[in-house]
Amino acid sequence: MKKQALFPGIRKPESGRSTGSGLARLLPIFCIVLLLAGCGYGTADMAERTEETVSQGEDVTKRTEWEIVIPDDNYRNYYEIFVSSFYDSDGDGTGDLNGVAQKLDYIQDMGFTGIWLMPVMPSPTYHKYDVTDYCAVDERYGTTEDFRRLAEDCRERNIRLIIDMPINHTSSEHPWFQAACEYLAGLAAGEEITGETCPYAEYYHFSREQENENYYPVTGTEWYYEGVFWSGMPDLNLKNEAVRGELEKAASFWIELGAEGFRMDAVMHYEENDTAFNTEVLRWLYDYCLQQNPDFYMVSEVWAGEKTIADYYGSGTPSLFNFDLADAEGKLIKAARGKYSAESLADAMLLYQEDFSAQNSGWIDAPFLTNHDMGRTANALISDENDVKMAGGLLLTMGGSPFVYYGEEIGMRSKGTKDENKRLSMYWSDTDEMGQTLDPPGADEGIGSAFGSVEEQLLDETSILNYYRRALRLRNENPEIARGTAEKVEALCNEQQAVILKTWEDSSIAIVYNISDEEAEIDLKEGGLEEREIRGNLTLNGEEIVRMQDVLCMPGQSVCILK
Ligand code: CA
């Protein structure tokens, strides 16, 4: 296992940049005094950890690095990639699979242990959520062999690669739909559909009535078809056995190529408002995939409130995206900007645990801040760098498998509600055009970024990127964060601070949050935590968290791990 320095090869922060309060600057000195005095840090784990001295201006700060062992399970830190906007390997302006492969060093170095690729199958649209062939790679993205190589590279790095599986609908250009429409055009007036003559006519929802506003006319016929999202996306009939057979074939195709999980798109729309049917569909496909890979992962999009998400855990599939936490008005971003209390966030964690585990004891929460359908975190937090970091810190100390949308780690911006503006090209560099993709067609120009490029932020240890890196490292160093059973330390929870105990196997940690902008002093004795030692911390700009006797001194917007 490779041990990494916290800020390897990284220069000092620019002078003149605010790095926190007077107390925060003095804290490292207290820290050293305490170390010399033999109190504060314990010695039990000293043998396991390496220490290095990092010079930060006048301060001398002790940093602790722990060995990282990623358990071979489905608790992962996922990075969501829109391939088209990520990294272009061949200079045509469209990101591609080889481009993702070329950025695996970056992804791995950040601390991600999983990748979700948005749809990679052939499609007439830029976003590719309307598929024309479930068993192929879109030629703009590369070939099946490119995918196989990418999957192998990921596996060698212990990164789980999962792909988007949009099965609610196909493209209206899918050969199945085209064949069905051709067949319908040949039917005599009043003649009924027979599956024997054209099985594809039963792959979709055709009707002589325009049953609701989601039905569109089949050109040149008296028939209509269902297309819940738009006319270019006819809904598949997932009750049809032949459709299921086709999708099983697709699942096998991708598993054979090396995909280790699926992200299930638009699950609530398989049949509108039919949770029993929709969970059955998930269960069927998941079971099928498990037969081929016992570690297969599945995470599903049910864009709904907490209770509905809990119902979908009844499918027995491992993960549902936690929409209760996400988006500008979700609990994480609200807490980061001080509009949601730390204690309420702790209560939410316990509520998820209670409600989700009641439906599936093997549940893995899938928290996230934003995805490709939402405005960026930087927009929701009006580009307040500290709040953007805090939102990331809250996300990356949640249980389960957090998902980070590409570009969030540098605080990229979006604009308005137009989807294209939420899927802009990754901002790698101002000076090096290598790999740079074009924005999606139709995106507004000049949206820009409130913060620097990846290249710049890599060099600035106080950047958002390096904050994410520290947070991911903290998460990888402490497997209890993702996997532990949560308990609230009632006595230490209030508006501004919260403490959650996480117990996993025979180990337990306490996660201490100070979400306010102000320093906080937390009396560990009050929470029965005085026997624990500081195991790690996450602060905005590298400020230290210090323990003085039984009091933990935390700078504003910081997180501390006690063990
Ligand atoms: Ca390309």
Coordinates of C-alpha atoms and ligand atoms in Angstrom, one line a residue:
M1 CA 0.0 0.0 0.0
K2 CA 1.3 3.4 -1.0
K3 CA 1.4 6.0 1.6
Q4 CA 1.0 9.5 0.2
A5 CA 2.0 12.8 1.7
L6 CA -1.0 15.0 2.3
F7 CA 0.2 17.7 0.0
P8 CA 2.8 16.0 -2.2
G9 CA 4.7 18.4 -4.4
I10 CA 2.4 21.2 -3.6
R11 CA 3.6 24.7 -3.0
K12 CA 2.6 27.0 -0.2
P13 CA -0.7 28.9 -0.4
E14 CA -0.5 32.4 -1.8
S15 CA 0.4 34.9 0.9
G16 CA -2.4 37.3 1.7
R17 CA -5.1 34.6 1.3
S18 CA -7.2 34.3 4.4
T19 CA -6.4 31.0 6.2
G20 CA -8.7 31.5 9.2
S21 CA -8.8 33.2 12.6
G22 CA -6.1 34.1 15.0
L23 CA -6.9 31.1 17.2
A24 CA -6.6 28.8 14.2
R25 CA -3.2 30.1 13.5
L26 CA -2.1 29.6 17.0
L27 CA -3.6 26.1 17.3
P28 CA -0.7 24.2 15.7
I29 CA 1.6 25.7 18.4
F30 CA -0.8 24.4 21.2
C31 CA -0.8 21.1 19.4
I32 CA 3.0 20.8 19.6
V33 CA 3.1 21.9 23.2
L34 CA 0.5 19.2 24.0
L35 CA 2.5 16.6 22.2
L36 CA 5.7 17.6 24.0
A37 CA 3.8 17.5 27.3
G38 CA 2.7 14.0 26.5
C39 CA -1.0 14.6 26.6
G40 CA -3.5 15.1 23.8
Y41 CA -2.6 12.5 21.3
G42 CA -2.2 8.9 22.6
T43 CA 0.5 6.5 21.6
A44 CA -1.4 3.3 21.0
D45 CA -1.5 3.7 17.2
M46 CA 1.8 5.5 16.8
A47 CA 3.4 2.5 15.2
E48 CA 0.9 2.6 12.4
R49 CA 1.1 6.2 11.4
T50 CA 3.7 8.3 9.8
E51 CA 4.2 11.9 10.5
E52 CA 5.6 14.6 8.5
T53 CA 6.3 18.2 9.1
V54 CA 4.8 20.6 6.6
S55 CA 6.0 24.2 6.7
Q56 CA 3.2 26.6 6.3
G57 CA 4.5 30.1 6.5
E58 CA 5.5 30.7 10.1
D59 CA 3.5 27.8 11.5
V60 CA 4.9 24.3 11.8
T61 CA 2.1 21.8 11.6
K62 CA 2.2 18.1 12.5
R63 CA 0.2 16.0 10.0
T64 CA -0.8 12.4 10.4
E65 CA -1.1 9.9 7.6
W66 CA -2.8 6.6 8.0
E67 CA -2.4 3.6 5.9
I68 CA -5.3 3.1 3.5
V69 CA -6.9 -0.3 2.8
I70 CA -10.0 -0.2 0.7
P71 CA -12.2 -3.1 1.7
D72 CA -13.3 -5.2 -1.2
D73 CA -17.0 -4.3 -1.0
N74 CA -19.6 -2.0 -2.6
Y75 CA -18.9 1.0 -0.3
R76 CA -17.2 3.3 -2.7
N77 CA -16.5 7.0 -3.4
Y78 CA -18.1 7.5 -6.8
Y79 CA -17.2 10.0 -9.4
E80 CA -20.0 10.7 -11.9
I81 CA -18.6 11.4 -15.4
F82 CA -20.4 12.8 -18.4
V83 CA -18.0 11.3 -20.9
S84 CA -18.7 13.8 -23.7
S85 CA -17.6 16.7 -21.5
F86 CA -14.8 15.1 -19.6
Y87 CA -11.6 14.4 -21.5
D88 CA -11.0 14.1 -25.3
S89 CA -8.3 11.6 -26.3
D90 CA -8.4 12.2 -30.1
G91 CA -8.9 15.9 -30.6
D92 CA -12.4 15.9 -32.1
G93 CA -13.8 17.9 -29.2
T94 CA -15.9 15.1 -27.7
G95 CA -14.8 13.4 -24.6
D96 CA -14.4 9.6 -24.9
L97 CA -13.6 6.4 -23.1
N98 CA -9.9 6.6 -23.8
G99 CA -10.1 10.1 -22.3
V100 CA -11.5 8.7 -19.1
A101 CA -8.8 6.1 -19.1
Q102 CA -6.1 8.8 -19.5
K103 CA -7.6 10.6 -16.4
L104 CA -7.6 7.5 -14.1
D105 CA -4.5 8.7 -12.3
Y106 CA -6.3 12.0 -11.5
I107 CA -9.4 10.2 -10.4
Q108 CA -7.5 7.7 -8.2
D109 CA -5.2 10.3 -6.8
M110 CA -8.3 12.3 -5.7
G111 CA -9.4 9.3 -3.7
F112 CA -12.3 8.1 -5.7
T113 CA -12.8 4.3 -5.7
G114 CA -15.7 4.1 -8.2
I115 CA -16.8 5.7 -11.4
W116 CA -20.3 6.1 -12.8
L117 CA -20.3 6.7 -16.5
M118 CA -23.4 8.4 -17.8
P119 CA -24.8 6.6 -20.9
V120 CA -22.2 5.3 -23.3
M121 CA -24.5 3.4 -25.7
P122 CA -25.3 4.6 -29.2
S123 CA -27.8 7.4 -29.2
P124 CA -28.8 10.3 -31.5
T125 CA -28.6 12.9 -28.7
Y126 CA -25.7 14.5 -27.0
H127 CA -26.7 13.2 -23.5
K128 CA -27.4 9.6 -24.8
Y129 CA -30.3 8.8 -22.4
D130 CA -32.2 7.6 -25.5
V131 CA -30.5 4.4 -26.6
T132 CA -30.6 2.9 -30.1
D133 CA -28.6 -0.2 -29.3
Y134 CA -28.1 -1.7 -25.8
C135 CA -25.2 -3.8 -26.8
A136 CA -22.7 -1.4 -28.2
V137 CA -20.6 1.7 -27.4
D138 CA -21.5 5.0 -29.1
E139 CA -18.9 5.5 -31.8
R140 CA -18.2 9.1 -30.6
Y141 CA -17.1 7.6 -27.3
G142 CA -15.0 4.8 -28.8
T143 CA -15.4 1.0 -29.2
T144 CA -16.3 -2.0 -27.0
E145 CA -12.6 -2.8 -26.8
D146 CA -12.0 0.7 -25.4
F147 CA -14.6 0.0 -22.8
R148 CA -13.0 -3.4 -22.0
R149 CA -9.6 -1.8 -21.6
L150 CA -11.0 1.0 -19.4
A151 CA -12.8 -1.6 -17.2
E152 CA -9.5 -3.6 -16.9
D153 CA -7.6 -0.4 -15.9
C154 CA -10.2 0.4 -13.3
R155 CA -10.2 -3.1 -11.9
E156 CA -6.4 -3.0 -11.6
R157 CA -6.7 0.2 -9.5
N158 CA -9.6 -1.2 -7.4
I159 CA -12.0 1.3 -8.9
R160 CA -15.5 0.0 -9.5
L161 CA -16.8 1.0 -12.9
I162 CA -20.6 1.3 -13.3
I163 CA -22.6 2.5 -16.2
D164 CA -25.9 4.2 -16.7
M165 CA -28.7 1.8 -17.8
P166 CA -31.7 3.8 -19.1
I167 CA -34.4 1.2 -19.7
N168 CA -37.5 3.2 -19.1
H169 CA -37.5 4.2 -22.7
T170 CA -35.4 3.8 -25.9
S171 CA -34.8 6.3 -28.6
S172 CA -37.6 6.7 -31.1
E173 CA -34.8 5.8 -33.6
H174 CA -34.3 2.4 -32.0
P175 CA -34.8 -0.3 -34.6
W176 CA -37.4 -1.9 -32.3
F177 CA -39.5 1.2 -32.3
Q178 CA -39.0 1.7 -36.0
A179 CA -40.1 -1.8 -36.8
A180 CA -43.1 -1.5 -34.5
C181 CA -44.2 1.8 -36.2
E182 CA -43.8 0.3 -39.6
Y183 CA -45.9 -2.7 -38.6
L184 CA -48.6 -0.4 -37.2
A185 CA -48.6 1.6 -40.5
G186 CA -49.4 -1.7 -42.3
L187 CA -52.4 -2.6 -40.1
A188 CA -55.9 -2.3 -41.5
A189 CA -58.3 0.0 -39.8
G190 CA -59.5 -1.7 -36.6
E191 CA -57.0 -4.5 -36.8
E192 CA -55.4 -5.4 -33.4
I193 CA -51.7 -5.9 -32.7
T194 CA -50.5 -9.5 -32.7
G195 CA -47.1 -10.1 -31.2
E196 CA -46.5 -13.2 -33.4
T197 CA -46.5 -11.0 -36.5
C198 CA -44.4 -8.2 -35.0
P199 CA -43.0 -8.8 -31.5
Y200 CA -41.7 -5.2 -31.4
A201 CA -45.2 -3.9 -31.4
E202 CA -45.5 -5.3 -27.8
Y203 CA -42.2 -3.7 -26.7
Y204 CA -43.8 -0.3 -26.2
H205 CA -47.2 1.1 -25.0
F206 CA -49.3 1.6 -28.1
S207 CA -52.9 2.6 -27.9
R208 CA -55.7 3.7 -30.2
E209 CA -56.6 6.3 -27.6
Q210 CA -54.4 9.2 -26.6
E211 CA -54.6 8.0 -23.0
N212 CA -53.0 11.1 -21.5
E213 CA -50.7 14.0 -22.5
N214 CA -47.7 11.6 -22.5
Y215 CA -49.1 9.9 -25.6
Y216 CA -47.9 10.9 -29.1
P217 CA -49.4 9.9 -32.5
V218 CA -47.6 7.3 -34.6
T219 CA -47.2 9.1 -37.9
G220 CA -49.5 7.8 -40.6
T221 CA -51.5 5.6 -38.3
E222 CA -54.5 5.8 -35.9
W223 CA -52.2 4.7 -33.1
Y224 CA -50.5 6.6 -30.2
Y225 CA -47.5 5.7 -28.1
E226 CA -46.4 6.6 -24.6
G227 CA -43.4 8.8 -24.2
V228 CA -43.3 10.2 -20.6
F229 CA -40.1 12.3 -21.1
W230 CA -40.7 13.5 -24.7
S231 CA -41.7 12.2 -28.0
G232 CA -38.2 11.1 -28.9
M233 CA -38.2 8.6 -25.9
P234 CA -40.9 6.0 -26.3
D235 CA -41.5 4.1 -23.0
L236 CA -40.6 0.4 -23.0
N237 CA -43.2 -2.1 -21.9
L238 CA -41.2 -3.7 -19.1
K239 CA -44.0 -6.2 -18.5
N240 CA -43.1 -7.9 -21.8
E241 CA -41.0 -11.0 -21.5
A242 CA -39.3 -10.5 -24.8
V243 CA -38.2 -7.0 -23.7
R244 CA -36.8 -8.4 -20.5
G245 CA -35.0 -11.0 -22.5
E246 CA -33.4 -8.2 -24.6
L247 CA -32.4 -6.4 -21.4
E248 CA -30.9 -9.5 -19.9
K249 CA -28.8 -9.9 -23.0
A250 CA -27.7 -6.2 -22.6
A251 CA -26.8 -6.8 -18.9
S252 CA -24.7 -9.8 -19.9
F253 CA -23.0 -7.9 -22.6
W254 CA -21.8 -5.1 -20.2
I255 CA -20.9 -7.5 -17.4
E256 CA -18.8 -9.5 -19.8
L257 CA -17.1 -6.2 -20.9
G258 CA -16.3 -5.5 -17.3
A259 CA -19.0 -3.2 -15.9
E260 CA -19.4 -3.9 -12.2
G261 CA -22.7 -2.2 -11.6
F262 CA -25.6 -0.3 -13.2
R263 CA -27.1 3.1 -12.4
M264 CA -30.8 2.7 -13.1
D265 CA -32.3 5.7 -14.7
A266 CA -35.9 7.0 -14.1
V267 CA -37.1 4.0 -12.1
M268 CA -40.3 5.7 -10.9
H269 CA -41.4 5.9 -14.5
Y270 CA -41.2 2.3 -15.4
E271 CA -44.9 2.3 -14.6
E272 CA -46.0 5.6 -13.3
N273 CA -46.8 5.5 -9.6
D274 CA -46.5 1.7 -9.4
T275 CA -43.9 1.1 -6.7
A276 CA -44.7 -2.6 -6.5
F277 CA -44.1 -3.1 -10.2
N278 CA -41.1 -0.8 -10.4
T279 CA -39.3 -2.5 -7.4
E280 CA -40.0 -5.9 -9.0
V281 CA -38.3 -4.7 -12.2
L282 CA -35.2 -3.7 -10.1
R283 CA -35.2 -6.9 -8.3
W284 CA -35.5 -9.0 -11.5
L285 CA -32.5 -7.3 -13.2
Y286 CA -30.4 -7.2 -10.0
D287 CA -30.9 -10.9 -9.4
Y288 CA -30.0 -11.6 -13.0
C289 CA -26.8 -9.6 -12.7
L290 CA -25.9 -11.2 -9.3
Q291 CA -26.0 -14.6 -11.0
Q292 CA -23.1 -13.4 -13.2
N293 CA -21.2 -11.4 -10.6
P294 CA -22.0 -11.9 -6.9
D295 CA -20.6 -8.5 -6.1
F296 CA -22.7 -6.7 -8.7
Y297 CA -23.8 -3.2 -7.6
M298 CA -26.9 -1.3 -8.5
V299 CA -27.9 2.3 -7.6
S300 CA -31.2 3.7 -8.7
E301 CA -32.7 7.1 -9.5
V302 CA -35.9 7.5 -7.6
W303 CA -36.3 11.3 -7.5
A304 CA -38.6 11.5 -4.5
G305 CA -38.8 12.1 -0.8
E306 CA -37.4 10.0 2.0
K307 CA -40.4 7.8 2.5
T308 CA -40.7 6.8 -1.2
I309 CA -37.0 6.1 -1.4
A310 CA -37.4 3.8 1.7
D311 CA -40.2 2.0 -0.2
Y312 CA -37.8 1.3 -3.1
Y313 CA -35.3 -0.2 -0.8
G314 CA -38.0 -2.9 -0.6
S315 CA -36.6 -4.0 -4.0
G316 CA -33.6 -5.5 -2.1
T317 CA -31.2 -3.7 -4.4
P318 CA -28.3 -2.1 -2.5
S319 CA -28.6 1.7 -3.2
L320 CA -31.0 4.5 -4.0
F321 CA -29.7 8.0 -4.6
N322 CA -30.6 10.1 -1.5
F323 CA -32.5 12.9 -3.1
D324 CA -33.5 14.1 0.4
L325 CA -29.9 15.4 0.8
A326 CA -29.3 16.7 -2.7
D327 CA -29.8 19.9 -4.7
A328 CA -29.9 23.5 -3.7
E329 CA -32.7 22.9 -1.1
G330 CA -31.4 19.5 0.1
K331 CA -30.2 19.1 3.6
L332 CA -26.4 19.1 2.8
I333 CA -26.2 22.3 0.9
K334 CA -28.6 24.0 3.3
A335 CA -26.5 22.9 6.3
A336 CA -23.4 24.2 4.5
R337 CA -24.9 27.6 4.2
G338 CA -26.2 27.7 7.7
K339 CA -29.9 27.2 6.9
Y340 CA -30.2 23.7 8.4
S341 CA -29.0 22.8 11.9
A342 CA -26.2 20.3 12.6
E343 CA -28.5 18.4 14.9
S344 CA -31.2 18.1 12.3
L345 CA -28.7 16.7 9.9
A346 CA -27.7 14.1 12.5
D347 CA -31.3 13.2 13.0
A348 CA -31.7 12.8 9.2
M349 CA -28.8 10.3 9.2
L350 CA -30.6 8.3 11.9
L351 CA -33.9 8.5 10.1
Y352 CA -32.3 7.1 6.8
Q353 CA -30.7 4.3 8.8
E354 CA -34.0 3.4 10.5
D355 CA -36.2 3.6 7.5
F356 CA -33.9 2.3 4.8
S357 CA -32.5 -0.6 6.8
A358 CA -36.0 -1.7 7.8
Q359 CA -36.6 -2.4 4.0
N360 CA -33.2 -3.8 3.2
S361 CA -30.6 -4.6 5.9
G362 CA -27.9 -4.5 3.2
W363 CA -28.7 -0.9 2.2
I364 CA -25.9 1.4 1.1
D365 CA -27.0 5.0 1.2
A366 CA -26.1 7.0 -2.0
P367 CA -25.7 10.6 -0.9
F368 CA -24.8 13.4 -3.3
L369 CA -24.9 17.1 -3.6
T370 CA -25.8 17.5 -7.3
N371 CA -25.9 15.5 -10.5
H372 CA -26.3 16.2 -14.2
D373 CA -29.9 17.3 -13.8
M374 CA -29.2 19.9 -11.1
G375 CA -27.6 23.3 -10.8
R376 CA -24.0 23.1 -9.5
T377 CA -23.1 23.5 -5.8
A378 CA -21.2 26.6 -6.5
N379 CA -24.4 28.2 -7.8
A380 CA -26.5 27.2 -4.9
L381 CA -23.8 28.6 -2.5
I382 CA -23.2 31.8 -4.6
S383 CA -19.6 30.8 -5.0
D384 CA -18.7 31.1 -1.3
E385 CA -15.6 29.0 -1.2
N386 CA -15.9 28.0 2.4
D387 CA -19.5 26.9 2.0
V388 CA -18.7 25.0 -1.1
K389 CA -16.0 23.1 0.8
M390 CA -18.3 22.5 3.8
A391 CA -20.9 21.0 1.5
G392 CA -18.3 18.6 0.2
G393 CA -17.1 17.8 3.7
L394 CA -20.6 17.0 4.8
L395 CA -21.2 14.8 1.8
L396 CA -18.0 12.9 2.2
T397 CA -18.5 12.1 5.9
M398 CA -22.0 10.6 5.2
G399 CA -22.6 6.9 5.4
G400 CA -22.8 4.8 2.3
S401 CA -21.3 5.5 -1.2
P402 CA -21.2 9.2 -1.9
F403 CA -21.4 10.4 -5.5
V404 CA -19.5 13.4 -6.7
Y405 CA -20.5 14.9 -10.1
Y406 CA -17.4 15.7 -12.2
G407 CA -16.3 19.3 -11.7
E408 CA -17.9 19.7 -8.3
E409 CA -14.4 19.1 -6.9
I410 CA -13.2 22.4 -8.5
G411 CA -16.5 24.3 -7.8
M412 CA -17.5 24.5 -11.5
R413 CA -20.6 26.6 -12.3
S414 CA -23.8 25.9 -14.1
K415 CA -26.4 28.4 -15.4
G416 CA -30.2 28.4 -15.0
T417 CA -32.3 25.3 -15.7
K418 CA -31.1 24.4 -19.2
D419 CA -29.6 20.9 -19.0
E420 CA -26.7 21.7 -21.3
N421 CA -25.6 24.4 -18.9
K422 CA -25.3 21.7 -16.1
R423 CA -23.0 19.5 -18.3
L424 CA -20.3 21.9 -19.4
S425 CA -16.8 20.8 -20.4
M426 CA -14.5 19.9 -17.5
Y427 CA -12.2 22.9 -16.7
W428 CA -8.8 21.3 -16.8
S429 CA -6.5 24.1 -17.6
D430 CA -6.1 27.7 -18.9
T431 CA -2.8 27.0 -20.6
D432 CA -3.0 23.4 -21.9
E433 CA -5.7 22.6 -24.4
M434 CA -4.8 18.9 -24.4
G435 CA -8.0 16.9 -23.9
Q436 CA -10.2 19.9 -23.7
T437 CA -13.8 19.0 -24.7
L438 CA -16.4 21.3 -26.3
D439 CA -19.5 22.3 -24.3
P440 CA -22.7 20.5 -25.2
P441 CA -24.3 22.0 -28.3
G442 CA -26.8 24.6 -27.2
A443 CA -25.0 25.4 -23.9
D444 CA -24.8 29.2 -23.2
E445 CA -21.4 30.7 -23.8
G446 CA -19.2 32.4 -21.2
I447 CA -20.6 30.8 -18.0
G448 CA -17.0 30.4 -16.8
S449 CA -16.0 29.3 -13.4
A450 CA -15.8 31.1 -10.1
F451 CA -12.7 29.1 -9.2
G452 CA -9.5 28.0 -10.9
S453 CA -8.9 25.1 -13.2
V454 CA -7.8 21.6 -12.1
E455 CA -4.2 22.6 -13.0
E456 CA -4.3 25.7 -10.8
Q457 CA -6.2 24.0 -7.9
L458 CA -3.8 21.1 -7.8
L459 CA -1.0 23.5 -7.0
D460 CA -2.9 25.4 -4.3
E461 CA -3.2 23.4 -1.1
T462 CA -6.1 25.6 0.1
S463 CA -8.2 24.9 -3.1
I464 CA -11.5 23.2 -3.2
L465 CA -9.9 20.4 -5.1
N466 CA -7.4 19.8 -2.3
Y467 CA -10.1 20.0 0.3
Y468 CA -12.0 17.3 -1.6
R469 CA -8.8 15.3 -1.7
R470 CA -8.3 15.6 2.0
A471 CA -12.0 14.7 2.6
L472 CA -11.8 11.6 0.4
R473 CA -8.5 10.6 2.1
L474 CA -10.1 10.9 5.5
R475 CA -13.0 8.7 4.3
N476 CA -10.6 6.1 2.9
E477 CA -8.5 6.1 6.1
N478 CA -11.6 5.6 8.2
P479 CA -13.8 2.8 6.8
E480 CA -16.3 3.3 9.6
I481 CA -17.5 6.5 8.0
A482 CA -19.1 4.7 5.1
R483 CA -20.0 1.4 6.8
G484 CA -20.6 2.2 10.5
T485 CA -23.9 2.0 12.3
A486 CA -24.7 5.5 13.4
E487 CA -25.6 6.7 16.9
K488 CA -26.1 10.3 17.9
V489 CA -24.3 11.7 20.9
E490 CA -27.3 13.7 22.1
A491 CA -25.4 15.8 24.7
L492 CA -23.2 17.3 22.0
C493 CA -25.7 18.0 19.3
N494 CA -27.2 21.5 18.8
E495 CA -27.8 24.1 16.1
Q496 CA -24.1 24.4 15.2
Q497 CA -22.5 21.2 16.1
A498 CA -23.2 17.5 16.1
V499 CA -21.4 14.3 17.0
I500 CA -22.2 10.9 15.4
L501 CA -20.7 7.6 16.6
K502 CA -20.0 5.1 13.8
T503 CA -19.5 1.5 14.7
W504 CA -18.3 -1.0 12.2
E505 CA -17.1 -4.5 13.1
D506 CA -15.1 -4.1 16.3
S507 CA -14.2 -0.5 15.7
S508 CA -15.9 2.8 16.4
I509 CA -15.2 6.4 15.7
A510 CA -16.9 9.7 16.5
I511 CA -17.5 12.2 13.8
V512 CA -17.6 15.7 15.3
Y513 CA -19.1 18.5 13.2
N514 CA -18.8 22.3 13.7
I515 CA -20.9 23.7 10.8
S516 CA -20.9 27.3 12.0
D517 CA -18.5 29.9 10.8
E518 CA -17.3 30.4 14.4
E519 CA -14.8 28.4 16.4
A520 CA -16.3 25.9 18.7
E521 CA -15.1 24.3 22.0
I522 CA -16.5 20.9 22.5
D523 CA -16.4 19.3 26.0
L524 CA -15.7 15.7 25.2
K525 CA -16.6 14.6 28.7
E526 CA -20.1 15.8 28.2
G527 CA -20.5 13.2 25.4
G528 CA -18.5 10.5 27.2
L529 CA -15.8 10.8 24.5
E530 CA -12.8 11.8 26.7
E531 CA -11.1 8.5 26.1
R532 CA -10.9 9.0 22.4
E533 CA -8.0 10.5 20.5
I534 CA -8.0 12.7 17.4
R535 CA -7.7 10.4 14.4
G536 CA -8.1 12.9 11.6
N537 CA -9.6 16.3 10.7
L538 CA -11.0 18.2 7.9
T539 CA -10.7 22.0 8.0
L540 CA -11.2 24.6 5.3
N541 CA -7.6 25.7 4.8
G542 CA -5.4 23.3 6.8
E543 CA -6.1 24.8 10.2
E544 CA -5.6 22.4 13.0
I545 CA -8.1 21.0 15.4
V546 CA -6.6 20.9 18.9
R547 CA -7.5 19.0 22.0
M548 CA -6.8 20.8 25.3
Q549 CA -7.5 18.4 28.1
D550 CA -11.0 17.3 27.4
V551 CA -11.9 20.2 25.2
L552 CA -11.8 20.0 21.5
C553 CA -11.1 23.3 19.8
M554 CA -12.5 23.3 16.3
P555 CA -12.2 26.1 13.8
G556 CA -15.3 27.2 11.9
Q557 CA -16.8 24.7 9.4
S558 CA -14.6 21.8 10.4
V559 CA -15.0 18.1 11.0
C560 CA -13.0 15.9 13.4
I561 CA -12.7 12.2 13.6
L562 CA -12.1 10.8 17.1
K563 CA -11.2 7.2 17.7
Ligands
CA1 CA -12.9 12.4 -28.8

